[in-house]
PDB file of N, CA, C and O in Angstrom:
ATOM      1  N   UNK D   1      18.713  -2.575  -4.163  1.00 88.00           N
ATOM      2  CA  UNK D   1      18.238  -3.660  -3.334  1.00 88.00           C
ATOM      3  C   UNK D   1      16.808  -4.015  -3.759  1.00 88.00           C
ATOM      4  O   UNK D   1      15.972  -3.136  -3.928  1.00 88.00           O
ATOM      5  N   UNK D   2      16.528  -5.276  -3.936  1.00 93.00           N
ATOM      6  CA  UNK D   2      15.183  -5.747  -4.267  1.00 93.00           C
ATOM      7  C   UNK D   2      14.451  -6.149  -2.992  1.00 93.00           C
ATOM      8  O   UNK D   2      15.031  -6.732  -2.086  1.00 93.00           O
ATOM      9  N   UNK D   3      13.147  -5.813  -2.961  1.00 93.00           N
ATOM     10  CA  UNK D   3      12.321  -6.149  -1.799  1.00 93.00           C
ATOM     11  C   UNK D   3      11.029  -6.791  -2.273  1.00 93.00           C
ATOM     12  O   UNK D   3      10.558  -6.510  -3.375  1.00 93.00           O
ATOM     13  N   UNK D   4      10.451  -7.626  -1.427  1.00 92.00           N
ATOM     14  CA  UNK D   4       9.179  -8.272  -1.721  1.00 92.00           C
ATOM     15  C   UNK D   4       8.258  -8.098  -0.521  1.00 92.00           C
ATOM     16  O   UNK D   4       8.634  -8.404   0.603  1.00 92.00           O
ATOM     17  N   UNK D   5       7.058  -7.587  -0.775  1.00 89.00           N
ATOM     18  CA  UNK D   5       6.013  -7.523   0.247  1.00 89.00           C
ATOM     19  C   UNK D   5       4.867  -8.372  -0.249  1.00 89.00           C
ATOM     20  O   UNK D   5       4.592  -8.416  -1.448  1.00 89.00           O
ATOM     21  N   UNK D   6       4.224  -9.078   0.637  1.00 89.00           N
ATOM     22  CA  UNK D   6       3.092  -9.896   0.210  1.00 89.00           C
ATOM     23  C   UNK D   6       2.046  -9.968   1.299  1.00 89.00           C
ATOM     24  O   UNK D   6       2.310  -9.709   2.461  1.00 89.00           O
ATOM     25  N   UNK D   7       0.828 -10.296   0.865  1.00 88.00           N
ATOM     26  CA  UNK D   7      -0.270 -10.447   1.809  1.00 88.00           C
ATOM     27  C   UNK D   7      -0.064 -11.720   2.631  1.00 88.00           C
ATOM     28  O   UNK D   7       0.867 -12.490   2.379  1.00 88.00           O
ATOM     29  N   UNK D   8      -0.949 -11.963   3.576  1.00 88.00           N
ATOM     30  CA  UNK D   8      -0.823 -13.136   4.448  1.00 88.00           C
ATOM     31  C   UNK D   8      -0.864 -14.450   3.680  1.00 88.00           C
ATOM     32  O   UNK D   8      -0.126 -15.388   4.000  1.00 88.00           O
ATOM     33  N   UNK D   9      -1.722 -14.550   2.673  1.00 90.00           N
ATOM     34  CA  UNK D   9      -1.836 -15.821   1.938  1.00 90.00           C
ATOM     35  C   UNK D   9      -0.851 -15.917   0.781  1.00 90.00           C
ATOM     36  O   UNK D   9      -0.696 -16.985   0.185  1.00 90.00           O
ATOM     37  N   UNK D  10      -0.163 -14.814   0.429  1.00 89.00           N
ATOM     38  CA  UNK D  10       0.871 -14.848  -0.600  1.00 89.00           C
ATOM     39  C   UNK D  10       0.381 -14.648  -2.024  1.00 89.00           C
ATOM     40  O   UNK D  10       1.190 -14.667  -2.953  1.00 89.00           O
ATOM     41  N   UNK D  11      -0.912 -14.412  -2.232  1.00 91.00           N
ATOM     42  CA  UNK D  11      -1.389 -14.287  -3.608  1.00 91.00           C
ATOM     43  C   UNK D  11      -1.276 -12.861  -4.163  1.00 91.00           C
ATOM     44  O   UNK D  11      -1.354 -12.664  -5.364  1.00 91.00           O
ATOM     45  N   UNK D  12      -1.049 -11.852  -3.322  1.00 92.00           N
ATOM     46  CA  UNK D  12      -0.829 -10.478  -3.760  1.00 92.00           C
ATOM     47  C   UNK D  12       0.575 -10.082  -3.330  1.00 92.00           C
ATOM     48  O   UNK D  12       0.932 -10.186  -2.159  1.00 92.00           O
ATOM     49  N   UNK D  13       1.387  -9.647  -4.310  1.00 92.00           N
ATOM     50  CA  UNK D  13       2.782  -9.329  -4.033  1.00 92.00           C
ATOM     51  C   UNK D  13       3.164  -7.975  -4.625  1.00 92.00           C
ATOM     52  O   UNK D  13       2.708  -7.617  -5.707  1.00 92.00           O
ATOM     53  N   UNK D  14       4.011  -7.246  -3.926  1.00 91.00           N
ATOM     54  CA  UNK D  14       4.607  -6.009  -4.432  1.00 91.00           C
ATOM     55  C   UNK D  14       6.112  -6.211  -4.435  1.00 91.00           C
ATOM     56  O   UNK D  14       6.697  -6.619  -3.427  1.00 91.00           O
ATOM     57  N   UNK D  15       6.732  -5.948  -5.582  1.00 94.00           N
ATOM     58  CA  UNK D  15       8.184  -6.058  -5.700  1.00 94.00           C
ATOM     59  C   UNK D  15       8.747  -4.668  -5.938  1.00 94.00           C
ATOM     60  O   UNK D  15       8.198  -3.896  -6.730  1.00 94.00           O
ATOM     61  N   UNK D  16       9.827  -4.335  -5.239  1.00 94.00           N
ATOM     62  CA  UNK D  16      10.463  -3.036  -5.392  1.00 94.00           C
ATOM     63  C   UNK D  16      11.954  -3.210  -5.604  1.00 94.00           C
ATOM     64  O   UNK D  16      12.540  -4.219  -5.216  1.00 94.00           O
ATOM     65  N   UNK D  17      12.545  -2.207  -6.238  1.00 92.00           N
ATOM     66  CA  UNK D  17      14.000  -2.158  -6.379  1.00 92.00           C
ATOM     67  C   UNK D  17      14.439  -0.759  -5.969  1.00 92.00           C
ATOM     68  O   UNK D  17      13.662   0.180  -6.011  1.00 92.00           O
ATOM     69  N   UNK D  18      15.654  -0.627  -5.569  1.00 89.00           N
ATOM     70  CA  UNK D  18      16.141   0.674  -5.135  1.00 89.00           C
ATOM     71  C   UNK D  18      15.706   0.994  -3.714  1.00 89.00           C
ATOM     72  O   UNK D  18      15.046   0.210  -3.049  1.00 89.00           O
ATOM     73  N   UNK D  19      16.087   2.160  -3.280  1.00 93.00           N
ATOM     74  CA  UNK D  19      15.759   2.609  -1.926  1.00 93.00           C
ATOM     75  C   UNK D  19      14.428   3.349  -1.934  1.00 93.00           C
ATOM     76  O   UNK D  19      14.056   3.968  -2.940  1.00 93.00           O
ATOM     77  N   UNK D  20      13.709   3.342  -0.821  1.00 94.00           N
ATOM     78  CA  UNK D  20      12.457   4.093  -0.763  1.00 94.00           C
ATOM     79  C   UNK D  20      12.721   5.596  -0.862  1.00 94.00           C
ATOM     80  O   UNK D  20      13.762   6.084  -0.419  1.00 94.00           O
ATOM     81  N   UNK D  21      11.753   6.315  -1.459  1.00 94.00           N
ATOM     82  CA  UNK D  21      11.838   7.773  -1.506  1.00 94.00           C
ATOM     83  C   UNK D  21      11.664   8.347  -0.114  1.00 94.00           C
ATOM     84  O   UNK D  21      12.303   9.330   0.250  1.00 94.00           O
ATOM     85  N   UNK D  22      10.791   7.715   0.662  1.00 93.00           N
ATOM     86  CA  UNK D  22      10.567   8.122   2.048  1.00 93.00           C
ATOM     87  C   UNK D  22       9.952   6.963   2.818  1.00 93.00           C
ATOM     88  O   UNK D  22       9.352   6.066   2.233  1.00 93.00           O
ATOM     89  N   UNK D  23      10.118   6.986   4.112  1.00 93.00           N
ATOM     90  CA  UNK D  23       9.465   6.047   5.022  1.00 93.00           C
ATOM     91  C   UNK D  23       8.634   6.911   5.962  1.00 93.00           C
ATOM     92  O   UNK D  23       9.107   7.938   6.445  1.00 93.00           O
ATOM     93  N   UNK D  24       7.380   6.512   6.174  1.00 89.00           N
ATOM     94  CA  UNK D  24       6.497   7.397   6.930  1.00 89.00           C
ATOM     95  C   UNK D  24       5.681   6.649   7.971  1.00 89.00           C
ATOM     96  O   UNK D  24       5.513   5.439   7.895  1.00 89.00           O
ATOM     97  N   UNK D  25       5.193   7.422   8.912  1.00 91.00           N
ATOM     98  CA  UNK D  25       4.197   6.981   9.877  1.00 91.00           C
ATOM     99  C   UNK D  25       3.111   8.023   9.880  1.00 91.00           C
ATOM    100  O   UNK D  25       3.397   9.215   9.922  1.00 91.00           O
ATOM    101  N   UNK D  26       1.862   7.581   9.794  1.00 85.00           N
ATOM    102  CA  UNK D  26       0.749   8.523   9.725  1.00 85.00           C
ATOM    103  C   UNK D  26      -0.279   8.181  10.797  1.00 85.00           C
ATOM    104  O   UNK D  26      -0.586   7.014  11.026  1.00 85.00           O
ATOM    105  N   UNK D  27      -0.803   9.207  11.441  1.00 87.00           N
ATOM    106  CA  UNK D  27      -1.827   9.007  12.463  1.00 87.00           C
ATOM    107  C   UNK D  27      -3.099   9.784  12.112  1.00 87.00           C
ATOM    108  O   UNK D  27      -3.884  10.134  12.984  1.00 87.00           O
ATOM    109  N   UNK D  28      -3.328  10.048  10.812  1.00 83.00           N
ATOM    110  CA  UNK D  28      -4.517  10.796  10.407  1.00 83.00           C
ATOM    111  C   UNK D  28      -5.779   9.960  10.631  1.00 83.00           C
ATOM    112  O   UNK D  28      -5.725   8.750  10.844  1.00 83.00           O
ATOM    113  N   UNK D  29      -6.912  10.609  10.565  1.00 82.00           N
ATOM    114  CA  UNK D  29      -8.201   9.951  10.805  1.00 82.00           C
ATOM    115  C   UNK D  29      -8.551   8.942   9.712  1.00 82.00           C
ATOM    116  O   UNK D  29      -9.421   8.106   9.920  1.00 82.00           O
ATOM    117  N   UNK D  30      -7.896   9.024   8.552  1.00 78.00           N
ATOM    118  CA  UNK D  30      -8.126   8.034   7.496  1.00 78.00           C
ATOM    119  C   UNK D  30      -7.297   6.770   7.734  1.00 78.00           C
ATOM    120  O   UNK D  30      -7.764   5.661   7.486  1.00 78.00           O
ATOM    121  N   UNK D  31      -6.076   6.926   8.210  1.00 78.00           N
ATOM    122  CA  UNK D  31      -5.197   5.769   8.426  1.00 78.00           C
ATOM    123  C   UNK D  31      -5.571   4.981   9.680  1.00 78.00           C
ATOM    124  O   UNK D  31      -5.378   3.771   9.730  1.00 78.00           O
ATOM    125  N   UNK D  32      -6.091   5.639  10.691  1.00 82.00           N
ATOM    126  CA  UNK D  32      -6.436   4.936  11.923  1.00 82.00           C
ATOM    127  C   UNK D  32      -7.474   3.837  11.707  1.00 82.00           C
ATOM    128  O   UNK D  32      -7.245   2.696  12.116  1.00 82.00           O
ATOM    129  N   UNK D  33      -8.613   4.096  11.045  1.00 80.00           N
ATOM    130  CA  UNK D  33      -9.567   3.004  10.836  1.00 80.00           C
ATOM    131  C   UNK D  33      -9.039   1.927   9.885  1.00 80.00           C
ATOM    132  O   UNK D  33      -9.353   0.755  10.035  1.00 80.00           O
ATOM    133  N   UNK D  34      -8.222   2.344   8.914  1.00 74.00           N
ATOM    134  CA  UNK D  34      -7.678   1.378   7.950  1.00 74.00           C
ATOM    135  C   UNK D  34      -6.772   0.361   8.629  1.00 74.00           C
ATOM    136  O   UNK D  34      -6.799  -0.822   8.326  1.00 74.00           O
ATOM    137  N   UNK D  35      -5.964   0.837   9.591  1.00 77.00           N
ATOM    138  CA  UNK D  35      -5.015  -0.057  10.243  1.00 77.00           C
ATOM    139  C   UNK D  35      -5.556  -0.671  11.523  1.00 77.00           C
ATOM    140  O   UNK D  35      -5.042  -1.676  11.989  1.00 77.00           O
ATOM    141  N   UNK D  36      -6.563  -0.022  12.111  1.00 82.00           N
ATOM    142  CA  UNK D  36      -7.059  -0.468  13.408  1.00 82.00           C
ATOM    143  C   UNK D  36      -6.083  -0.156  14.518  1.00 82.00           C
ATOM    144  O   UNK D  36      -6.104  -0.775  15.579  1.00 82.00           O
ATOM    145  N   UNK D  37      -5.217   0.811  14.270  1.00 86.00           N
ATOM    146  CA  UNK D  37      -4.185   1.184  15.238  1.00 86.00           C
ATOM    147  C   UNK D  37      -4.097   2.709  15.322  1.00 86.00           C
ATOM    148  O   UNK D  37      -4.745   3.422  14.565  1.00 86.00           O
ATOM    149  N   UNK D  38      -3.249   3.188  16.213  1.00 91.00           N
ATOM    150  CA  UNK D  38      -3.057   4.620  16.373  1.00 91.00           C
ATOM    151  C   UNK D  38      -2.380   5.231  15.149  1.00 91.00           C
ATOM    152  O   UNK D  38      -2.632   6.371  14.788  1.00 91.00           O
ATOM    153  N   UNK D  39      -1.522   4.466  14.474  1.00 87.00           N
ATOM    154  CA  UNK D  39      -0.793   4.973  13.314  1.00 87.00           C
ATOM    155  C   UNK D  39      -0.544   3.851  12.311  1.00 87.00           C
ATOM    156  O   UNK D  39      -0.548   2.673  12.662  1.00 87.00           O
ATOM    157  N   UNK D  40      -0.330   4.249  11.077  1.00 83.00           N
ATOM    158  CA  UNK D  40       0.056   3.308  10.029  1.00 83.00           C
ATOM    159  C   UNK D  40       1.441   3.677   9.527  1.00 83.00           C
ATOM    160  O   UNK D  40       1.822   4.849   9.534  1.00 83.00           O
ATOM    161  N   UNK D  41       2.226   2.703   9.119  1.00 84.00           N
ATOM    162  CA  UNK D  41       3.569   2.983   8.614  1.00 84.00           C
ATOM    163  C   UNK D  41       3.691   2.476   7.183  1.00 84.00           C
ATOM    164  O   UNK D  41       2.947   1.588   6.752  1.00 84.00           O
ATOM    165  N   UNK D  42       4.614   3.057   6.444  1.00 84.00           N
ATOM    166  CA  UNK D  42       4.799   2.631   5.066  1.00 84.00           C
ATOM    167  C   UNK D  42       6.092   3.153   4.485  1.00 84.00           C
ATOM    168  O   UNK D  42       6.733   4.055   5.026  1.00 84.00           O
ATOM    169  N   UNK D  43       6.489   2.575   3.369  1.00 87.00           N
ATOM    170  CA  UNK D  43       7.641   3.024   2.594  1.00 87.00           C
ATOM    171  C   UNK D  43       7.137   3.378   1.209  1.00 87.00           C
ATOM    172  O   UNK D  43       6.323   2.655   0.632  1.00 87.00           O
ATOM    173  N   UNK D  44       7.585   4.497   0.685  1.00 87.00           N
ATOM    174  CA  UNK D  44       7.130   4.981  -0.611  1.00 87.00           C
ATOM    175  C   UNK D  44       8.266   4.853  -1.611  1.00 87.00           C
ATOM    176  O   UNK D  44       9.384   5.333  -1.372  1.00 87.00           O
ATOM    177  N   UNK D  45       7.956   4.184  -2.750  1.00 91.00           N
ATOM    178  CA  UNK D  45       8.927   3.961  -3.813  1.00 91.00           C
ATOM    179  C   UNK D  45       8.470   4.652  -5.091  1.00 91.00           C
ATOM    180  O   UNK D  45       7.270   4.872  -5.286  1.00 91.00           O
ATOM    181  N   UNK D  46       9.393   4.969  -5.971  1.00 92.00           N
ATOM    182  CA  UNK D  46       9.051   5.507  -7.290  1.00 92.00           C
ATOM    183  C   UNK D  46       8.248   4.457  -8.053  1.00 92.00           C
ATOM    184  O   UNK D  46       8.515   3.255  -7.935  1.00 92.00           O
ATOM    185  N   UNK D  47       7.250   4.892  -8.844  1.00 90.00           N
ATOM    186  CA  UNK D  47       6.419   3.953  -9.596  1.00 90.00           C
ATOM    187  C   UNK D  47       7.259   3.063 -10.505  1.00 90.00           C
ATOM    188  O   UNK D  47       6.948   1.893 -10.688  1.00 90.00           O
ATOM    189  N   UNK D  48       8.317   3.613 -11.076  1.00 94.00           N
ATOM    190  CA  UNK D  48       9.173   2.842 -11.980  1.00 94.00           C
ATOM    191  C   UNK D  48       9.911   1.717 -11.261  1.00 94.00           C
ATOM    192  O   UNK D  48      10.402   0.792 -11.905  1.00 94.00           O
ATOM    193  N   UNK D  49       9.984   1.787  -9.936  1.00 94.00           N
ATOM    194  CA  UNK D  49      10.714   0.788  -9.155  1.00 94.00           C
ATOM    195  C   UNK D  49       9.796  -0.158  -8.398  1.00 94.00           C
ATOM    196  O   UNK D  49      10.249  -0.899  -7.529  1.00 94.00           O
ATOM    197  N   UNK D  50       8.484  -0.146  -8.714  1.00 92.00           N
ATOM    198  CA  UNK D  50       7.542  -1.012  -7.990  1.00 92.00           C
ATOM    199  C   UNK D  50       6.584  -1.687  -8.970  1.00 92.00           C
ATOM    200  O   UNK D  50       6.123  -1.073  -9.923  1.00 92.00           O
ATOM    201  N   UNK D  51       6.313  -2.957  -8.730  1.00 92.00           N
ATOM    202  CA  UNK D  51       5.319  -3.699  -9.504  1.00 92.00           C
ATOM    203  C   UNK D  51       4.433  -4.487  -8.546  1.00 92.00           C
ATOM    204  O   UNK D  51       4.872  -4.880  -7.466  1.00 92.00           O
ATOM    205  N   UNK D  52       3.181  -4.686  -8.963  1.00 91.00           N
ATOM    206  CA  UNK D  52       2.239  -5.462  -8.163  1.00 91.00           C
ATOM    207  C   UNK D  52       1.812  -6.665  -8.988  1.00 91.00           C
ATOM    208  O   UNK D  52       1.517  -6.541 -10.172  1.00 91.00           O
ATOM    209  N   UNK D  53       1.786  -7.825  -8.356  1.00 93.00           N
ATOM    210  CA  UNK D  53       1.382  -9.066  -9.014  1.00 93.00           C
ATOM    211  C   UNK D  53       0.264  -9.719  -8.219  1.00 93.00           C
ATOM    212  O   UNK D  53       0.266  -9.673  -6.997  1.00 93.00           O
ATOM    213  N   UNK D  54      -0.663 -10.324  -8.924  1.00 93.00           N
ATOM    214  CA  UNK D  54      -1.730 -11.069  -8.278  1.00 93.00           C
ATOM    215  C   UNK D  54      -3.068 -10.350  -8.352  1.00 93.00           C
ATOM    216  O   UNK D  54      -3.142  -9.159  -8.656  1.00 93.00           O
ATOM    217  N   UNK D  55      -4.129 -11.101  -8.095  1.00 91.00           N
ATOM    218  CA  UNK D  55      -5.472 -10.534  -8.087  1.00 91.00           C
ATOM    219  C   UNK D  55      -5.620  -9.590  -6.910  1.00 91.00           C
ATOM    220  O   UNK D  55      -5.064  -9.819  -5.837  1.00 91.00           O
ATOM    221  N   UNK D  56      -6.404  -8.522  -7.119  1.00 91.00           N
ATOM    222  CA  UNK D  56      -6.585  -7.544  -6.054  1.00 91.00           C
ATOM    223  C   UNK D  56      -7.874  -6.766  -6.251  1.00 91.00           C
ATOM    224  O   UNK D  56      -8.411  -6.672  -7.335  1.00 91.00           O
ATOM    225  N   UNK D  57      -8.346  -6.204  -5.162  1.00 89.00           N
ATOM    226  CA  UNK D  57      -9.435  -5.237  -5.164  1.00 89.00           C
ATOM    227  C   UNK D  57      -8.810  -3.912  -4.761  1.00 89.00           C
ATOM    228  O   UNK D  57      -7.860  -3.882  -3.977  1.00 89.00           O
ATOM    229  N   UNK D  58      -9.322  -2.820  -5.303  1.00 87.00           N
ATOM    230  CA  UNK D  58      -8.724  -1.512  -5.061  1.00 87.00           C
ATOM    231  C   UNK D  58      -9.743  -0.569  -4.432  1.00 87.00           C
ATOM    232  O   UNK D  58     -10.881  -0.483  -4.882  1.00 87.00           O
ATOM    233  N   UNK D  59      -9.321   0.108  -3.369  1.00 85.00           N
ATOM    234  CA  UNK D  59     -10.086   1.198  -2.768  1.00 85.00           C
ATOM    235  C   UNK D  59      -9.262   2.459  -2.951  1.00 85.00           C
ATOM    236  O   UNK D  59      -8.073   2.481  -2.643  1.00 85.00           O
ATOM    237  N   UNK D  60      -9.869   3.519  -3.473  1.00 87.00           N
ATOM    238  CA  UNK D  60      -9.164   4.769  -3.721  1.00 87.00           C
ATOM    239  C   UNK D  60      -9.829   5.901  -2.944  1.00 87.00           C
ATOM    240  O   UNK D  60     -11.054   5.979  -2.875  1.00 87.00           O
ATOM    241  N   UNK D  61      -8.995   6.764  -2.352  1.00 85.00           N
ATOM    242  CA  UNK D  61      -9.529   7.925  -1.637  1.00 85.00           C
ATOM    243  C   UNK D  61      -8.683   9.146  -1.978  1.00 85.00           C
ATOM    244  O   UNK D  61      -7.547   9.032  -2.440  1.00 85.00           O
ATOM    245  N   UNK D  62      -9.260  10.323  -1.739  1.00 86.00           N
ATOM    246  CA  UNK D  62      -8.532  11.573  -1.948  1.00 86.00           C
ATOM    247  C   UNK D  62      -7.500  11.745  -0.847  1.00 86.00           C
ATOM    248  O   UNK D  62      -7.735  11.406   0.314  1.00 86.00           O
ATOM    249  N   UNK D  63      -6.358  12.283  -1.229  1.00 81.00           N
ATOM    250  CA  UNK D  63      -5.288  12.561  -0.279  1.00 81.00           C
ATOM    251  C   UNK D  63      -4.991  14.063  -0.313  1.00 81.00           C
ATOM    252  O   UNK D  63      -5.632  14.814  -1.049  1.00 81.00           O
ATOM    253  N   UNK D  64      -4.013  14.470   0.450  1.00 77.00           N
ATOM    254  CA  UNK D  64      -3.630  15.876   0.488  1.00 77.00           C
ATOM    255  C   UNK D  64      -3.135  16.346  -0.882  1.00 77.00           C
ATOM    256  O   UNK D  64      -2.653  15.560  -1.689  1.00 77.00           O
ATOM    257  N   UNK D  65      -3.277  17.616  -1.136  1.00 82.00           N
ATOM    258  CA  UNK D  65      -2.807  18.268  -2.356  1.00 82.00           C
ATOM    259  C   UNK D  65      -3.409  17.682  -3.632  1.00 82.00           C
ATOM    260  O   UNK D  65      -2.766  17.632  -4.670  1.00 82.00           O
ATOM    261  N   UNK D  66      -4.655  17.182  -3.533  1.00 86.00           N
ATOM    262  CA  UNK D  66      -5.367  16.720  -4.714  1.00 86.00           C
ATOM    263  C   UNK D  66      -4.932  15.384  -5.277  1.00 86.00           C
ATOM    264  O   UNK D  66      -5.362  14.986  -6.356  1.00 86.00           O
ATOM    265  N   UNK D  67      -4.086  14.685  -4.596  1.00 86.00           N
ATOM    266  CA  UNK D  67      -3.628  13.374  -5.064  1.00 86.00           C
ATOM    267  C   UNK D  67      -4.610  12.291  -4.651  1.00 86.00           C
ATOM    268  O   UNK D  67      -5.520  12.512  -3.880  1.00 86.00           O
ATOM    269  N   UNK D  68      -4.389  11.089  -5.165  1.00 87.00           N
ATOM    270  CA  UNK D  68      -5.187   9.918  -4.808  1.00 87.00           C
ATOM    271  C   UNK D  68      -4.294   8.903  -4.109  1.00 87.00           C
ATOM    272  O   UNK D  68      -3.112   8.780  -4.423  1.00 87.00           O
ATOM    273  N   UNK D  69      -4.856   8.188  -3.158  1.00 83.00           N
ATOM    274  CA  UNK D  69      -4.169   7.079  -2.505  1.00 83.00           C
ATOM    275  C   UNK D  69      -4.947   5.822  -2.856  1.00 83.00           C
ATOM    276  O   UNK D  69      -6.172   5.794  -2.739  1.00 83.00           O
ATOM    277  N   UNK D  70      -4.254   4.801  -3.312  1.00 83.00           N
ATOM    278  CA  UNK D  70      -4.892   3.541  -3.695  1.00 83.00           C
ATOM    279  C   UNK D  70      -4.448   2.435  -2.754  1.00 83.00           C
ATOM    280  O   UNK D  70      -3.267   2.220  -2.546  1.00 83.00           O
ATOM    281  N   UNK D  71      -5.436   1.745  -2.206  1.00 82.00           N
ATOM    282  CA  UNK D  71      -5.193   0.613  -1.320  1.00 82.00           C
ATOM    283  C   UNK D  71      -5.503  -0.642  -2.123  1.00 82.00           C
ATOM    284  O   UNK D  71      -6.628  -0.813  -2.601  1.00 82.00           O
ATOM    285  N   UNK D  72      -4.537  -1.508  -2.288  1.00 83.00           N
ATOM    286  CA  UNK D  72      -4.703  -2.756  -3.035  1.00 83.00           C
ATOM    287  C   UNK D  72      -4.901  -3.881  -2.024  1.00 83.00           C
ATOM    288  O   UNK D  72      -3.983  -4.213  -1.276  1.00 83.00           O
ATOM    289  N   UNK D  73      -6.096  -4.461  -2.010  1.00 85.00           N
ATOM    290  CA  UNK D  73      -6.446  -5.510  -1.058  1.00 85.00           C
ATOM    291  C   UNK D  73      -6.413  -6.873  -1.721  1.00 85.00           C
ATOM    292  O   UNK D  73      -6.864  -7.032  -2.854  1.00 85.00           O
ATOM    293  N   UNK D  74      -5.925  -7.861  -1.012  1.00 88.00           N
ATOM    294  CA  UNK D  74      -6.023  -9.243  -1.467  1.00 88.00           C
ATOM    295  C   UNK D  74      -7.486  -9.676  -1.342  1.00 88.00           C
ATOM    296  O   UNK D  74      -8.082  -9.535  -0.274  1.00 88.00           O
ATOM    297  N   UNK D  75      -8.098 -10.218  -2.406  1.00 89.00           N
ATOM    298  CA  UNK D  75      -9.491 -10.651  -2.302  1.00 89.00           C
ATOM    299  C   UNK D  75      -9.662 -11.938  -1.492  1.00 89.00           C
ATOM    300  O   UNK D  75     -10.780 -12.299  -1.137  1.00 89.00           O
ATOM    301  N   UNK D  76      -8.571 -12.614  -1.172  1.00 89.00           N
ATOM    302  CA  UNK D  76      -8.649 -13.855  -0.400  1.00 89.00           C
ATOM    303  C   UNK D  76      -8.517 -13.622   1.103  1.00 89.00           C
ATOM    304  O   UNK D  76      -9.334 -14.096   1.880  1.00 89.00           O
ATOM    305  N   UNK D  77      -7.474 -12.902   1.519  1.00 86.00           N
ATOM    306  CA  UNK D  77      -7.240 -12.724   2.964  1.00 86.00           C
ATOM    307  C   UNK D  77      -7.453 -11.281   3.414  1.00 86.00           C
ATOM    308  O   UNK D  77      -7.329 -10.984   4.580  1.00 86.00           O
ATOM    309  N   UNK D  78      -7.734 -10.375   2.502  1.00 78.00           N
ATOM    310  CA  UNK D  78      -8.010  -8.960   2.759  1.00 78.00           C
ATOM    311  C   UNK D  78      -6.853  -8.200   3.346  1.00 78.00           C
ATOM    312  O   UNK D  78      -7.024  -7.132   3.925  1.00 78.00           O
ATOM    313  N   UNK D  79      -5.647  -8.714   3.202  1.00 71.00           N
ATOM    314  CA  UNK D  79      -4.452  -7.952   3.576  1.00 71.00           C
ATOM    315  C   UNK D  79      -4.296  -6.834   2.549  1.00 71.00           C
ATOM    316  O   UNK D  79      -4.816  -6.911   1.445  1.00 71.00           O
ATOM    317  N   UNK D  80      -3.547  -5.782   2.869  1.00 66.00           N
ATOM    318  CA  UNK D  80      -3.494  -4.600   2.012  1.00 66.00           C
ATOM    319  C   UNK D  80      -2.066  -4.225   1.644  1.00 66.00           C
ATOM    320  O   UNK D  80      -1.149  -4.400   2.430  1.00 66.00           O
ATOM    321  N   UNK D  81      -1.915  -3.730   0.408  1.00 65.00           N
ATOM    322  CA  UNK D  81      -0.690  -3.090  -0.064  1.00 65.00           C
ATOM    323  C   UNK D  81      -1.138  -1.723  -0.567  1.00 65.00           C
ATOM    324  O   UNK D  81      -2.074  -1.617  -1.337  1.00 65.00           O
ATOM    325  N   UNK D  82      -0.465  -0.669  -0.154  1.00 58.00           N
ATOM    326  CA  UNK D  82      -0.887   0.690  -0.487  1.00 58.00           C
ATOM    327  C   UNK D  82       0.018   1.270  -1.555  1.00 58.00           C
ATOM    328  O   UNK D  82       1.228   1.172  -1.472  1.00 58.00           O
ATOM    329  N   UNK D  83      -0.615   1.884  -2.552  1.00 53.00           N
ATOM    330  CA  UNK D  83       0.129   2.599  -3.590  1.00 53.00           C
ATOM    331  C   UNK D  83      -0.455   3.954  -3.812  1.00 53.00           C
ATOM    332  O   UNK D  83      -1.606   4.178  -3.702  1.00 53.00           O
TER     333      UNK D  83
END
């Protein structure tokens, strides 16, 4: 199954194929300020099944187990796609 996610103005897009590896909800202290809510939700896909198109700004932070989390922001409307 192909999916398309995009920012509010449509200039940043993420395209995926296949099923997500996992779907999650997080209420950690890092996700709360990012979302402005009690929790953030997301679907995680294999890198080979996801592409990002359009101009973007990237914020990167450390995650659990030494990994990095990258937030891809639209420079026009500041909506976010997380990878």
